[in-house]
Each structure stands twice: as structure tokens, then as C-alpha cells.
Coordinates of C-alpha atoms in Angstrom, one line a residue:
M1 CA -1.7 -29.7 -12.7
R2 CA 0.6 -28.0 -10.4
L3 CA 4.3 -27.5 -11.0
Q4 CA 6.9 -26.2 -8.6
G5 CA 9.9 -23.9 -9.6
A6 CA 11.7 -21.0 -7.9
G7 CA 10.1 -17.6 -7.8
V8 CA 12.5 -14.8 -8.9
S9 CA 10.1 -12.0 -9.2
E10 CA 7.1 -11.5 -6.7
G11 CA 3.5 -11.3 -7.8
I12 CA 0.8 -13.4 -9.4
G13 CA 0.1 -13.6 -13.1
I14 CA -2.8 -15.2 -15.0
G15 CA -2.6 -15.8 -19.0
F16 CA -1.8 -18.0 -21.7
A17 CA 1.7 -19.6 -22.3
Y18 CA 3.4 -18.0 -25.3
V19 CA 6.2 -20.5 -25.9
L20 CA 9.4 -19.2 -27.7
Q21 CA 10.7 -21.5 -30.4
E22 CA 14.4 -22.1 -30.7
H23 CA 16.4 -23.0 -33.9
A24 CA 18.6 -25.9 -34.0
I25 CA 21.8 -24.9 -35.8
D26 CA 24.6 -27.2 -36.8
V27 CA 27.9 -26.1 -35.1
S28 CA 30.0 -29.1 -36.1
K29 CA 33.3 -28.3 -37.6
K30 CA 33.5 -28.1 -41.4
D31 CA 36.1 -27.0 -43.9
A32 CA 35.6 -23.3 -45.2
G33 CA 37.0 -20.9 -47.7
P34 CA 38.8 -17.4 -47.0
E35 CA 35.4 -15.5 -47.2
E36 CA 34.2 -17.3 -44.0
G37 CA 35.8 -14.5 -41.7
Y38 CA 34.0 -11.8 -43.7
R39 CA 30.8 -13.7 -43.5
F40 CA 31.3 -13.7 -39.6
S41 CA 32.2 -10.0 -39.4
K42 CA 29.2 -9.1 -41.6
A43 CA 26.9 -11.3 -39.0
A44 CA 28.5 -9.5 -36.0
E45 CA 27.7 -6.0 -37.7
A46 CA 24.2 -6.9 -38.6
L47 CA 23.5 -8.2 -35.0
S48 CA 24.9 -5.0 -33.5
R49 CA 22.7 -3.0 -35.7
I50 CA 19.6 -4.9 -34.8
L51 CA 20.3 -4.6 -31.2
G52 CA 21.0 -1.0 -31.6
E53 CA 17.5 -0.5 -33.3
R54 CA 15.8 -2.4 -30.5
A55 CA 17.7 -0.4 -27.7
A56 CA 16.4 2.8 -29.4
A57 CA 12.8 1.7 -28.8
V58 CA 13.0 0.8 -25.2
D59 CA 13.5 2.3 -21.9
K60 CA 17.0 3.4 -20.6
E61 CA 17.4 0.4 -18.2
R62 CA 16.6 -2.2 -20.8
A63 CA 18.5 -0.1 -23.5
E64 CA 21.7 -0.7 -21.1
I65 CA 21.3 -4.3 -21.3
L66 CA 21.2 -4.4 -25.0
E67 CA 24.0 -2.0 -25.3
S68 CA 26.2 -4.3 -23.2
H69 CA 25.6 -7.0 -25.7
I70 CA 26.6 -4.5 -28.5
M71 CA 29.7 -3.7 -26.5
L72 CA 30.8 -7.3 -26.3
L73 CA 30.1 -7.8 -30.1
R74 CA 32.5 -5.0 -30.8
D75 CA 35.1 -6.3 -28.3
P76 CA 38.3 -6.6 -30.4
V77 CA 39.7 -9.4 -28.3
L78 CA 36.6 -11.6 -28.6
L79 CA 36.1 -10.7 -32.4
S80 CA 39.8 -11.5 -33.1
D81 CA 39.7 -14.7 -31.2
V82 CA 36.9 -15.9 -33.6
E83 CA 38.5 -14.6 -36.7
K84 CA 41.9 -16.3 -35.8
M85 CA 40.2 -19.6 -35.2
I86 CA 38.4 -19.3 -38.7
T87 CA 41.8 -18.3 -40.4
D88 CA 44.1 -20.8 -38.4
E89 CA 41.8 -23.8 -38.6
R90 CA 40.1 -22.9 -41.9
C91 CA 36.9 -23.8 -40.3
N92 CA 33.3 -22.6 -40.6
G93 CA 32.1 -19.5 -38.6
E94 CA 29.3 -21.5 -36.7
Y95 CA 32.0 -23.8 -35.2
A96 CA 34.3 -20.9 -34.4
V97 CA 31.6 -18.8 -33.0
N98 CA 30.4 -21.7 -30.7
A99 CA 33.7 -22.7 -29.5
V100 CA 35.0 -19.2 -28.6
F101 CA 31.9 -17.9 -27.0
E102 CA 31.4 -21.2 -25.1
A103 CA 35.0 -20.8 -23.7
Y104 CA 34.2 -17.4 -22.5
A105 CA 31.0 -18.2 -21.0
E106 CA 32.7 -21.3 -19.2
L107 CA 35.3 -18.9 -17.7
F108 CA 32.3 -16.7 -16.4
R109 CA 30.5 -19.9 -15.0
Q110 CA 33.5 -21.2 -13.2
S111 CA 33.9 -17.8 -11.3
G112 CA 31.9 -19.1 -8.6
D113 CA 30.0 -15.9 -8.6
E114 CA 26.0 -16.2 -9.2
L115 CA 26.0 -12.7 -11.0
L116 CA 29.1 -13.5 -13.3
S117 CA 27.5 -17.0 -14.0
M118 CA 24.6 -15.3 -15.3
R119 CA 27.0 -13.2 -17.6
A120 CA 27.8 -16.5 -18.9
D121 CA 24.2 -16.7 -20.1
D122 CA 24.7 -13.4 -21.8
M123 CA 27.6 -14.8 -23.8
R124 CA 25.5 -17.8 -24.9
D125 CA 22.7 -15.4 -25.7
I126 CA 24.9 -13.3 -27.9
K127 CA 26.3 -16.6 -29.5
N128 CA 22.7 -17.9 -30.4
N129 CA 21.8 -14.7 -31.9
L130 CA 24.9 -14.5 -33.9
L131 CA 24.4 -18.2 -35.2
A132 CA 20.9 -17.3 -36.0
V133 CA 21.8 -14.2 -38.1
M134 CA 24.6 -16.2 -39.9
N135 CA 22.1 -18.7 -40.9
G136 CA 19.2 -16.3 -42.0
Y137 CA 16.8 -16.6 -39.0
A138 CA 14.9 -13.4 -37.8
L139 CA 15.4 -12.8 -34.0
P140 CA 12.2 -13.2 -32.0
D141 CA 10.4 -9.6 -31.6
L142 CA 8.6 -9.7 -28.2
S143 CA 7.4 -6.4 -28.8
V144 CA 4.3 -7.9 -30.5
L145 CA 2.7 -10.7 -28.5
P146 CA -0.9 -11.6 -27.7
K147 CA -2.3 -9.7 -24.9
D148 CA -2.2 -11.5 -21.4
S149 CA 0.8 -13.6 -22.5
I150 CA 2.9 -15.7 -20.0
L151 CA 6.1 -15.7 -21.8
T152 CA 7.7 -19.2 -21.6
A153 CA 11.1 -20.5 -22.9
E154 CA 13.7 -22.9 -22.1
E155 CA 15.9 -19.9 -21.3
L156 CA 14.4 -16.3 -21.8
T157 CA 17.4 -14.6 -23.4
T158 CA 18.2 -11.1 -22.2
S159 CA 18.2 -9.6 -25.8
A160 CA 14.6 -10.9 -26.3
A161 CA 13.4 -10.2 -22.8
A162 CA 14.6 -6.5 -23.1
C163 CA 12.3 -6.0 -26.0
I164 CA 9.2 -6.8 -24.2
D165 CA 6.2 -4.8 -24.2
E166 CA 5.0 -5.0 -20.6
A167 CA 1.3 -4.1 -21.4
L168 CA 1.0 -7.4 -23.3
V169 CA 2.7 -9.8 -20.9
N170 CA 1.4 -11.0 -17.4
G171 CA 4.5 -12.9 -16.4
F172 CA 7.5 -15.1 -17.2
V173 CA 8.3 -18.8 -16.9
A174 CA 11.6 -20.3 -17.8
A175 CA 13.3 -23.7 -17.4
K176 CA 16.6 -22.0 -16.6
G177 CA 17.8 -18.9 -15.0
G178 CA 18.4 -17.3 -11.6
T179 CA 17.5 -14.5 -9.2
T180 CA 20.2 -12.1 -10.7
S181 CA 19.6 -13.1 -14.5
H182 CA 18.5 -10.3 -16.7
M183 CA 15.3 -11.9 -17.0
A184 CA 14.6 -11.7 -13.3
I185 CA 15.8 -8.2 -13.1
I186 CA 13.7 -7.0 -16.1
A187 CA 10.5 -8.9 -14.5
R188 CA 11.2 -7.1 -11.3
S189 CA 11.6 -3.7 -12.9
M190 CA 8.4 -4.3 -14.7
G191 CA 6.6 -5.4 -11.5
L192 CA 5.8 -8.8 -13.1
P193 CA 6.0 -12.3 -11.7
A194 CA 8.6 -14.7 -12.8
V195 CA 9.4 -18.3 -12.1
V196 CA 12.4 -20.3 -13.1
G197 CA 13.3 -24.1 -13.2
V198 CA 10.1 -25.2 -14.9
G199 CA 9.7 -26.7 -18.3
G200 CA 7.4 -28.7 -20.5
I201 CA 4.5 -26.1 -20.8
A202 CA 2.7 -26.3 -23.9
H203 CA 1.8 -23.2 -26.2
G204 CA -1.6 -21.8 -25.4
D205 CA -1.7 -23.5 -22.0
R206 CA -3.6 -21.3 -19.3
L207 CA -1.5 -20.7 -16.5
I208 CA -1.4 -19.1 -12.9
I209 CA 2.0 -18.4 -12.0
N210 CA 3.2 -17.3 -8.3
G211 CA 6.5 -15.5 -8.4
G212 CA 6.7 -15.6 -4.5
T213 CA 6.3 -19.3 -4.1
G214 CA 7.5 -20.4 -7.5
E215 CA 4.4 -22.4 -7.9
I216 CA 2.6 -22.7 -11.5
I217 CA -0.9 -24.0 -12.0
V218 CA -1.5 -25.4 -15.5
N219 CA -5.0 -25.0 -17.0
P220 CA -6.6 -24.1 -13.6
S221 CA -10.2 -24.7 -12.6
Q222 CA -12.8 -21.8 -12.4
A223 CA -12.5 -22.1 -8.6
E224 CA -8.7 -21.7 -8.8
L225 CA -8.9 -18.7 -11.2
A226 CA -11.4 -17.1 -8.8
E227 CA -9.1 -17.7 -5.9
Y228 CA -5.9 -16.2 -7.4
R229 CA -7.8 -13.3 -8.8
S230 CA -9.0 -12.5 -5.4
L231 CA -5.3 -12.8 -4.1
M232 CA -4.2 -10.4 -6.8
E233 CA -6.8 -7.9 -5.8
G234 CA -5.9 -8.1 -2.2
R235 CA -2.1 -7.5 -3.0
R236 CA -3.2 -4.5 -5.3
R237 CA -5.2 -3.0 -2.2
E238 CA -2.1 -3.6 -0.1
R239 CA 0.1 -1.6 -2.4
Q240 CA -2.3 1.2 -2.6
A241 CA -2.6 1.3 1.0
L242 CA 1.2 1.6 1.6
E243 CA 0.8 4.8 -0.6
K244 CA -0.3 6.8 2.4
Y245 CA 3.2 6.5 4.0
R246 CA 4.7 8.4 0.9
G247 CA 6.1 11.5 2.2
M248 CA 5.7 10.7 5.9
P249 CA 8.8 10.7 8.1
T250 CA 10.2 7.4 9.2
E251 CA 9.9 7.3 12.9
T252 CA 8.6 5.0 15.5
S253 CA 5.4 5.6 17.4
D254 CA 7.4 7.1 20.4
G255 CA 9.3 9.4 18.0
R256 CA 12.6 7.8 17.4
Q257 CA 13.9 8.7 13.8
V258 CA 15.1 5.9 11.4
E259 CA 16.5 6.6 7.9
L260 CA 15.5 4.3 5.1
Y261 CA 17.9 4.2 2.2
A262 CA 17.9 2.5 -1.2
N263 CA 20.4 0.0 -2.6
I264 CA 21.5 0.9 -6.1
G265 CA 23.9 -0.8 -8.4
L266 CA 23.1 0.4 -12.1
E267 CA 23.0 3.9 -13.3
A268 CA 19.3 3.4 -14.1
D269 CA 18.6 2.7 -10.5
I270 CA 19.3 6.3 -9.3
L271 CA 16.1 7.7 -10.7
K272 CA 14.3 4.7 -9.4
A273 CA 15.6 5.1 -6.0
S274 CA 15.1 8.9 -5.9
Q275 CA 11.4 8.3 -6.9
A276 CA 10.9 5.6 -4.2
D277 CA 10.6 8.2 -1.4
A278 CA 14.0 6.9 0.1
D279 CA 16.0 9.0 2.4
G280 CA 19.1 8.6 0.6
V281 CA 21.4 5.7 -0.8
G282 CA 22.6 3.4 1.7
L283 CA 24.5 1.1 -0.8
F284 CA 25.9 2.2 -4.1
R285 CA 27.5 -1.1 -5.3
T286 CA 30.2 0.3 -7.7
E287 CA 31.3 -3.1 -9.0
F288 CA 28.5 -3.0 -11.4
L289 CA 30.3 -0.1 -13.2
F290 CA 33.4 -2.5 -13.7
M291 CA 31.2 -5.4 -15.3
N292 CA 30.4 -6.1 -18.7
R293 CA 33.3 -4.5 -20.1
S294 CA 36.8 -5.2 -21.2
A295 CA 38.8 -2.5 -19.2
A296 CA 38.3 -0.5 -16.0
P297 CA 36.0 2.6 -16.2
S298 CA 38.1 5.6 -16.3
E299 CA 38.0 8.1 -13.3
E300 CA 35.8 10.6 -15.5
E301 CA 33.3 7.8 -16.4
Q302 CA 32.9 7.0 -12.5
F303 CA 32.9 10.7 -11.7
A304 CA 30.0 11.3 -14.2
V305 CA 27.9 8.4 -12.6
Y306 CA 28.6 9.4 -9.0
K307 CA 28.0 13.0 -9.6
K308 CA 24.5 12.1 -11.1
A309 CA 23.7 10.2 -7.9
A310 CA 24.9 13.2 -5.7
L311 CA 22.8 15.6 -7.9
A312 CA 19.7 13.3 -7.6
F313 CA 19.7 13.3 -3.9
G314 CA 21.1 16.6 -3.0
K315 CA 21.2 16.9 0.7
R316 CA 20.1 13.4 1.2
P317 CA 23.3 11.1 1.6
V318 CA 24.7 8.7 -0.9
I319 CA 26.9 6.1 0.5
I320 CA 29.4 4.8 -2.1
R321 CA 31.0 1.5 -1.5
T322 CA 34.5 1.2 -2.8
L323 CA 35.1 -1.5 -5.3
D324 CA 34.0 -4.8 -4.0
I325 CA 35.4 -7.6 -6.1
G326 CA 36.6 -11.2 -5.5
G327 CA 34.7 -13.7 -3.5
D328 CA 31.5 -14.0 -5.6
K329 CA 32.3 -11.0 -8.0
E330 CA 35.2 -11.9 -10.1
I331 CA 35.9 -9.5 -13.2
P332 CA 38.4 -11.2 -15.5
Y333 CA 40.2 -8.2 -16.7
L334 CA 41.4 -7.1 -13.2
G335 CA 43.7 -10.1 -13.1
L336 CA 42.1 -11.9 -10.4
E337 CA 43.6 -15.5 -10.0
K338 CA 41.5 -18.5 -9.3
E339 CA 41.7 -19.3 -5.5
E340 CA 40.8 -22.1 -3.4
N341 CA 38.8 -20.0 -1.1
P342 CA 37.8 -16.8 -3.0
F343 CA 35.7 -15.6 -0.2
L344 CA 38.6 -15.6 2.2
G345 CA 41.0 -14.4 -0.3
W346 CA 42.0 -11.4 -2.4
R347 CA 39.0 -9.4 -2.4
A348 CA 37.6 -6.0 -1.8
I349 CA 39.8 -3.7 0.3
R350 CA 42.6 -6.2 0.1
Y351 CA 42.7 -6.1 -3.7
C352 CA 42.3 -2.3 -3.7
A353 CA 45.3 -1.8 -1.3
D354 CA 47.4 -3.8 -3.7
R355 CA 46.0 -1.9 -6.7
E356 CA 46.4 1.5 -5.4
E357 CA 46.3 3.1 -9.0
L358 CA 42.9 1.7 -9.6
F359 CA 41.8 2.4 -6.0
A360 CA 42.9 6.0 -6.0
A361 CA 41.1 6.7 -9.5
Q362 CA 37.9 5.5 -7.9
L363 CA 38.4 7.6 -4.7
R364 CA 39.2 10.7 -6.7
A365 CA 36.1 10.4 -8.7
I366 CA 34.1 9.9 -5.5
L367 CA 35.7 12.9 -3.8
R368 CA 35.2 15.1 -6.9
A369 CA 31.4 14.0 -7.0
S370 CA 31.1 14.9 -3.4
A371 CA 31.2 18.7 -4.2
F372 CA 27.8 18.1 -5.8
G373 CA 25.9 16.5 -2.7
T374 CA 26.2 14.5 0.4
I375 CA 28.5 11.5 -0.5
K376 CA 29.9 9.2 2.0
I377 CA 32.7 6.7 1.4
M378 CA 32.2 3.0 2.8
L379 CA 34.9 0.4 2.7
P380 CA 34.2 -3.3 2.3
M381 CA 35.5 -6.4 3.8
I382 CA 37.3 -4.6 6.6
A383 CA 38.9 -7.0 9.1
D384 CA 42.0 -5.1 10.5
L385 CA 42.3 -1.5 11.8
R386 CA 45.4 -1.2 9.6
E387 CA 43.1 -1.5 6.5
L388 CA 40.9 1.5 7.6
R389 CA 43.9 3.5 8.5
Y390 CA 45.6 3.1 5.1
A391 CA 42.3 3.9 3.3
R392 CA 41.9 7.1 5.4
S393 CA 45.5 8.1 4.8
L394 CA 45.1 7.7 1.1
I395 CA 42.0 9.6 1.0
R396 CA 43.7 12.5 3.1
R397 CA 46.5 12.5 0.3
L398 CA 44.1 12.6 -2.6
C399 CA 42.3 15.5 -0.9
G400 CA 45.6 17.4 -0.6
E401 CA 46.3 16.7 -4.3
L402 CA 42.8 17.9 -5.5
A403 CA 43.1 21.0 -3.3
A404 CA 46.4 21.7 -4.9
Q405 CA 45.0 21.4 -8.2
G406 CA 42.1 23.6 -7.5
I407 CA 39.5 20.7 -7.9
A408 CA 36.6 21.0 -5.7
F409 CA 35.4 18.3 -3.5
G410 CA 33.4 18.0 -0.3
Q411 CA 34.9 18.8 3.0
N412 CA 35.0 16.5 5.9
I413 CA 33.6 13.6 3.8
A414 CA 32.6 10.7 6.0
V415 CA 34.4 7.3 5.9
G416 CA 32.8 4.3 7.2
I417 CA 33.2 0.7 7.0
M418 CA 31.0 -2.3 6.2
V419 CA 30.8 -4.6 9.2
E420 CA 30.8 -8.0 7.6
T421 CA 33.6 -9.9 9.0
P422 CA 33.4 -11.5 12.5
A423 CA 36.7 -9.5 13.3
A424 CA 35.1 -6.2 12.5
A425 CA 31.9 -7.3 14.5
L426 CA 33.8 -8.2 17.6
L427 CA 36.1 -5.3 17.6
A428 CA 33.4 -2.9 16.9
G429 CA 34.5 -0.8 19.9
A430 CA 38.0 -0.2 18.3
F431 CA 36.7 0.4 15.0
A432 CA 34.0 2.9 16.2
K433 CA 36.8 5.1 17.5
E434 CA 38.2 5.6 14.0
A435 CA 35.3 5.1 11.6
D436 CA 32.7 7.7 10.9
F437 CA 29.7 5.1 10.7
F438 CA 29.0 1.6 10.4
S439 CA 26.9 -0.4 7.9
I440 CA 26.3 -4.0 8.6
G441 CA 26.5 -6.1 5.6
T442 CA 24.2 -8.9 6.6
N443 CA 24.7 -11.3 3.7
D444 CA 28.4 -11.7 4.1
L445 CA 28.3 -11.5 8.0
T446 CA 25.8 -14.4 8.2
Q447 CA 28.0 -16.4 5.6
Y448 CA 31.2 -15.9 7.8
V449 CA 29.5 -16.4 11.3
M450 CA 28.0 -19.5 10.1
A451 CA 30.9 -20.7 8.0
V452 CA 28.3 -21.4 5.1
D453 CA 28.9 -20.5 1.3
R454 CA 25.5 -18.8 0.7
G455 CA 25.6 -20.1 -2.8
N456 CA 25.9 -23.7 -1.8
Q457 CA 22.4 -25.4 -1.7
K458 CA 23.6 -28.5 0.2
V459 CA 24.2 -26.2 3.5
A460 CA 21.6 -23.7 2.8
K461 CA 19.7 -24.6 5.7
L462 CA 22.5 -23.3 7.9
Y463 CA 22.5 -19.9 6.2
S464 CA 20.1 -17.8 8.1
A465 CA 20.2 -14.0 9.4
Y466 CA 17.8 -15.2 12.3
N467 CA 20.5 -17.4 13.7
P468 CA 21.3 -16.2 17.3
A469 CA 25.0 -15.9 16.6
V470 CA 24.0 -13.3 13.9
L471 CA 21.5 -11.4 15.8
R472 CA 23.8 -11.1 18.8
L473 CA 26.4 -9.9 16.9
I474 CA 24.4 -7.3 15.2
Y475 CA 23.3 -6.4 18.6
H476 CA 26.8 -5.9 19.8
V477 CA 27.8 -3.7 17.0
S478 CA 24.9 -1.5 17.3
Q479 CA 25.5 -1.0 21.0
E480 CA 29.3 -0.1 20.2
A481 CA 28.2 2.3 17.7
R482 CA 25.7 4.1 20.0
R483 CA 28.5 4.0 22.8
H484 CA 30.6 6.0 20.5
N485 CA 28.1 8.2 18.9
I486 CA 28.4 7.1 15.3
P487 CA 25.6 6.0 12.9
C488 CA 25.0 2.4 12.3
G489 CA 22.9 0.9 9.6
I490 CA 22.0 -2.3 7.8
C491 CA 22.7 -2.8 4.1
G492 CA 22.4 -6.4 3.4
E493 CA 19.1 -8.3 2.4
A494 CA 18.0 -8.4 5.9
G495 CA 17.4 -4.8 5.8
S496 CA 14.0 -5.3 3.9
D497 CA 13.0 -8.3 5.9
P498 CA 9.8 -7.1 7.6
L499 CA 10.2 -9.8 10.4
L500 CA 13.6 -8.2 11.4
T501 CA 12.6 -4.6 11.3
R502 CA 11.5 -4.2 14.8
F503 CA 14.6 -6.1 16.0
F504 CA 16.8 -3.5 14.0
V505 CA 14.9 -0.6 15.4
G506 CA 15.1 -2.0 19.1
C507 CA 18.8 -2.5 18.6
G508 CA 19.1 1.3 18.0
I509 CA 20.0 0.8 14.1
S510 CA 19.7 4.3 12.7
E511 CA 19.6 3.5 9.0
L512 CA 18.1 0.5 6.9
S513 CA 19.1 0.1 3.2
M514 CA 17.0 -1.9 0.9
A515 CA 15.6 -2.3 -2.6
S516 CA 13.6 0.8 -3.6
A517 CA 10.3 -1.0 -3.8
C518 CA 10.5 -2.1 -0.1
V519 CA 10.7 1.4 1.4
L520 CA 7.0 2.1 1.9
E521 CA 6.5 -1.4 3.5
I522 CA 9.2 -1.1 5.9
R523 CA 8.2 2.6 6.9
S524 CA 4.8 1.2 7.7
I525 CA 6.2 -1.1 10.1
I526 CA 8.6 1.3 11.8
R527 CA 5.7 3.8 12.2
Q528 CA 3.7 1.1 14.1
T529 CA 6.8 0.3 16.4
A530 CA 7.5 1.6 19.9
Y531 CA 11.1 1.8 20.1
A532 CA 11.3 1.8 23.9
D533 CA 9.2 -1.4 24.2
A534 CA 11.3 -3.1 21.4
K535 CA 14.6 -2.1 23.0
A536 CA 13.5 -3.4 26.5
M537 CA 12.4 -6.7 25.1
I538 CA 15.7 -7.0 23.1
D539 CA 17.9 -6.0 25.9
A540 CA 16.4 -8.4 28.2
S541 CA 16.4 -11.4 25.8
V542 CA 19.0 -11.3 23.1
E543 CA 21.8 -12.8 25.0
Q544 CA 19.9 -15.8 25.9
L545 CA 19.1 -16.9 22.5
A546 CA 20.4 -20.3 21.8
D547 CA 18.9 -21.4 18.6
V548 CA 16.7 -20.2 15.7
E549 CA 13.6 -21.2 17.4
D550 CA 14.4 -18.9 20.3
S551 CA 15.1 -16.1 17.6
M552 CA 12.0 -16.6 16.1
A553 CA 10.2 -16.4 19.5
L554 CA 11.8 -13.0 20.0
L555 CA 11.1 -11.7 16.6
Q556 CA 7.4 -12.8 16.7
G557 CA 7.2 -11.2 20.3
L558 CA 8.5 -8.1 18.8
E559 CA 5.6 -8.1 16.1
S560 CA 2.8 -8.9 18.7
G561 CA 4.1 -6.6 21.4
Q562 CA 4.3 -9.5 23.9
P563 CA 7.4 -9.7 26.0
L564 CA 9.1 -13.2 26.2
R565 CA 9.1 -15.0 29.6
T566 CA 12.2 -16.7 30.7
S567 CA 12.9 -19.5 32.8
P568 CA 15.6 -19.6 35.6
L569 CA 17.9 -21.4 33.1
G570 CA 17.5 -18.4 31.0
Q571 CA 15.8 -20.2 28.1
T572 CA 13.0 -18.4 26.3
N573 CA 9.5 -19.7 26.5
R574 CA 9.2 -20.5 22.7
Q575 CA 6.3 -19.6 20.8
V576 CA 7.1 -21.4 17.5
I577 CA 8.1 -24.8 16.6
S578 CA 9.4 -24.0 12.9
S579 CA 10.9 -20.9 11.2
P580 CA 12.5 -19.6 8.2
G581 CA 15.8 -21.3 7.9
S582 CA 15.1 -24.0 10.4
W583 CA 15.7 -27.7 10.0
S584 CA 13.0 -29.6 8.2

């Protein structure tokens, strides 16, 4: 039997389903005595202690996830809300815990942000663990499992997943979850496949799961097992073959240098990126430092993390994006109001300009950290030259203040912009006169150019970085950057797309930033690409592209090295009839 879900972590896993059992706990409202508040607080303390013990037994990245749960369990506002409901309504702790945690989870879910929606899952995870402890149930211990397990659950909770011994697990299956859930993050960090959106699997079923396609084969035949074992061996050899590119310069076959950077968000990503043979950090997503907490990180907290990144990379650049919230990244304590069109609203540089004290604290932390390495500042969501000028003016003022106080900072720190709005792309020539570098954010640029909410599945077929409008804007921005002699990079998801690599190189893109795991594969493609040939093909055809099929013909022509033929009407001689993101 074959089942279809959504792959959230690449790879193939073969093993036996280990189905996590769930406890049904009554959360209906009941009368309770004055001791109920104490019962709740003791359960919260006990759960904090259990999670603390488990955090001490796992690696730093997974410990941080458990510690974020502990922090929420100790949040005075959250705790007082539960205790107040117990006291005011004289109700049982189960009812109050369920009501309060569900209310907070719903606030996260309604944010419209996929990442924050997954934080709603964290709130429910903590709630369920609290309810279990209050009722005397032991929390599942996934550090002891049968070897070759495929861990299967209705929803694999973050607190459970963070304790897994990866030597015993070959993959994950969950009925619920998404690409940014902690389960998916943990699976990718372990290098294990994961599929979500599939339920009904029985304990002990033999499974083959494909974390790339989302396909699951239940109780496969011997022929199917042999086929997928062969695929696994082939992928292992491919990864092993890429190791020869470790330490090699990233340059085209005709000698053009391209920098390969890593995207990071969590402090734990710093070590991973530095070990991935990346040439630096192309996107440090600082909003992650502001999440899973009840107040903004202080200047000192931020400085410590930025300094750690600067020291880890030394002379290699670390591009730090200033706080990019709003749109799909809502952080409740920062006072963001519900907006009709959050992607077009009070976000990123617009928010920071109105909250200058918060913005200045972050900039001071970045400037101070720049004394320990090669840090660059990148401003998100720029659409107007006045925004860039304001930020540069503030940075100059802060540099003056630091100098007056005798605090060290890097001299002549580069200040660039993310090109992710059509306005910035179309005015690239004007921006290039005042920005020190460009980094094209393909995720938002594609969304804005196509007028498509990238989280809306109903219009997902229109969201494609292969669309000619997107490719032509990227080409235009890169040409303006080259004309004004400033670096131009890519830091969106497209940066790690092998099909787009040669296009970016031929456009003259000088930097590609991506997930650490993709660095060697993209380097291998660049070293097999002739810049001059790719440039000639793109220059001759990019302005003629009319639809995604034209784009795919160009991209596949770049792969094969075969130039496109054009008709007198300027239409490309199409080589494909279907493509990623095309209409079905």
C-alpha cells in the first residue's frame, strides 16, 4: 500500500513503525478546592525539572528547544493567567491549563505566519505534557527505542522529538506538522527523512518513507525493498562524491569567483555553517533571537551572539539582517497589531524606523560585534531611498556615540539592502549609488512580483521563482549592481536551487547564500559552469522570456550548454512542455 504525504526532510528511510500512544485526559470544567492552584504550580515545576534533565542529555541545538519550553513554563504572565482562572472560577487545573494554553496557541495560529503557527504547536505540546504530569502519566522517553524505528505519531511533539537517539531511528512520520515544525528541523539536523500529513499507520508496520517526495510504502515487497536500498546507496555515493569539493575554491571553469554563504537563524547554526565549508554567512536571520520569549533580547544578549558568529568566521563575512518582523513573522510582545494585509504593512525596516530605541539597540550590538570579525549590515524590506538614508544616518550617529564612549567597532562597516520589493528592483540603479551591496530575497520578491501569498495553497501554482518576470528582475538588479561596481547576492530559497545556479552565475551574481547542507552541491555545479557561455546565452534570451516554459527552456539550455534558438518574433524554441510551478 502506498500513501502520499508531504516531505519535510530529504532522504529515504526503511524500518518499522513505532507508534507513539497518546493519553486521553478529561479537560472539562469541574469545581475544585483552594489546593488546585498549588497542584498546578507543582506540576509546572516537575515538568520544568524533567525537561531540564533531558536538555542536559542532548546536543546544544535540541537542548535549546527544550529550554524554550522551560522558559515558557516559567513565564510569569502565562502562569498567572492559569492560576487566576483557577482562583477566580474555582475550577480544576486541567480545565484552566487547557483554556489558557489553547488561547495562546490560537493567537500564534492566527498570526498568518507559518513559523509562528508552529509555535502554536509548542504551546499545545507544553499543555499536553502538563496535563500528563498532573494526572500521573510518564512522558514518552524516545532515547530508548527499538533499532530501525520509523517514529510515527499523530503529531510528533517537539519535547519528545528533541530526546531521540538518532542511532535508533531511520525516519519520522506524523499526521500533522509542517516544514518549519521542530520535528522537521530536528529531522533535517539529524539527516533523517520525515513525512507529514499521513496517519493510520499501525505499530510494527514495515515502512519505506521518502522525505523528498512524501511517499510512504506500507509493508513493501522484497522487490520494493531492494529498489529503495539501491536508491539509498546511490544517494550515499553522491554525498560522498561531493566531499571532493570541500576546500576547493568556488569558481567557474573559466575562472570567475563566486562566494557561497550559509543562511543561519539559531545560535546553533553558527557552528554548523562554519563546518560546512561556507565562505561566510549571507543571511543571519536575527528575528529568531526575538522568538520564544516574552521580551526583546537586550543589547548585551544580541552582542554575545553576533560576536560568536564574527569570531567563528574571522575574515569571512557575516551579513546580519536587521530585525525582519511583521508580514509572516509576528512576535506578540513587540506590539504588532492585526493587519488586513500584513505583507504590505508595518514590517521590517518600517517597524524598526518607528521603534528606534529597539532598532538602535540591535545596531549597537551589531556594530560592537563588528570589532571581532567582518560583519556587514543588511536592511530588509527596503522600498524607498529615504529608508536606506535614514538607516545609514542612524548607523553614523551610533558609530559616533560608540567612539565617544571608547567602545571598539569595525571601521567602514558595509551597509546593504535586501532587494525583495519590486520598487527596489526597478530602482536598483538609484539604490546602487548609495548601498554597499545588494542581496536579492527571492522568496518575497517572487511573492510581490506575482501578487501571490506564498503561504496560500489555492494560488501556489502561480508562485514560482522560474517565472520570467522574476528572472528578468533578478537579471536587471544584477546588471545595475555590476554597473555600479557593488556585490550582488541571492539569499532566498532559490539560492540553493541547482536548476537556477547557472542562471545566477551567468547574470553576474557574486554571492549565493543557502542552507549549509547545500554548499558542496552548488559548488560542484559552479565549477562545471563556464561563466562566459552562460552570460552570452542569458544576455541573448532573458528579455524574450514570456512564460515559465520559456524560462525552463533557458535553464535547461544552461544545464546542457546548448544555446536557445529564437524565432523572428523573439520566441524561444521551447525544449520542455512541463516544469516546476507550471500549470497542471
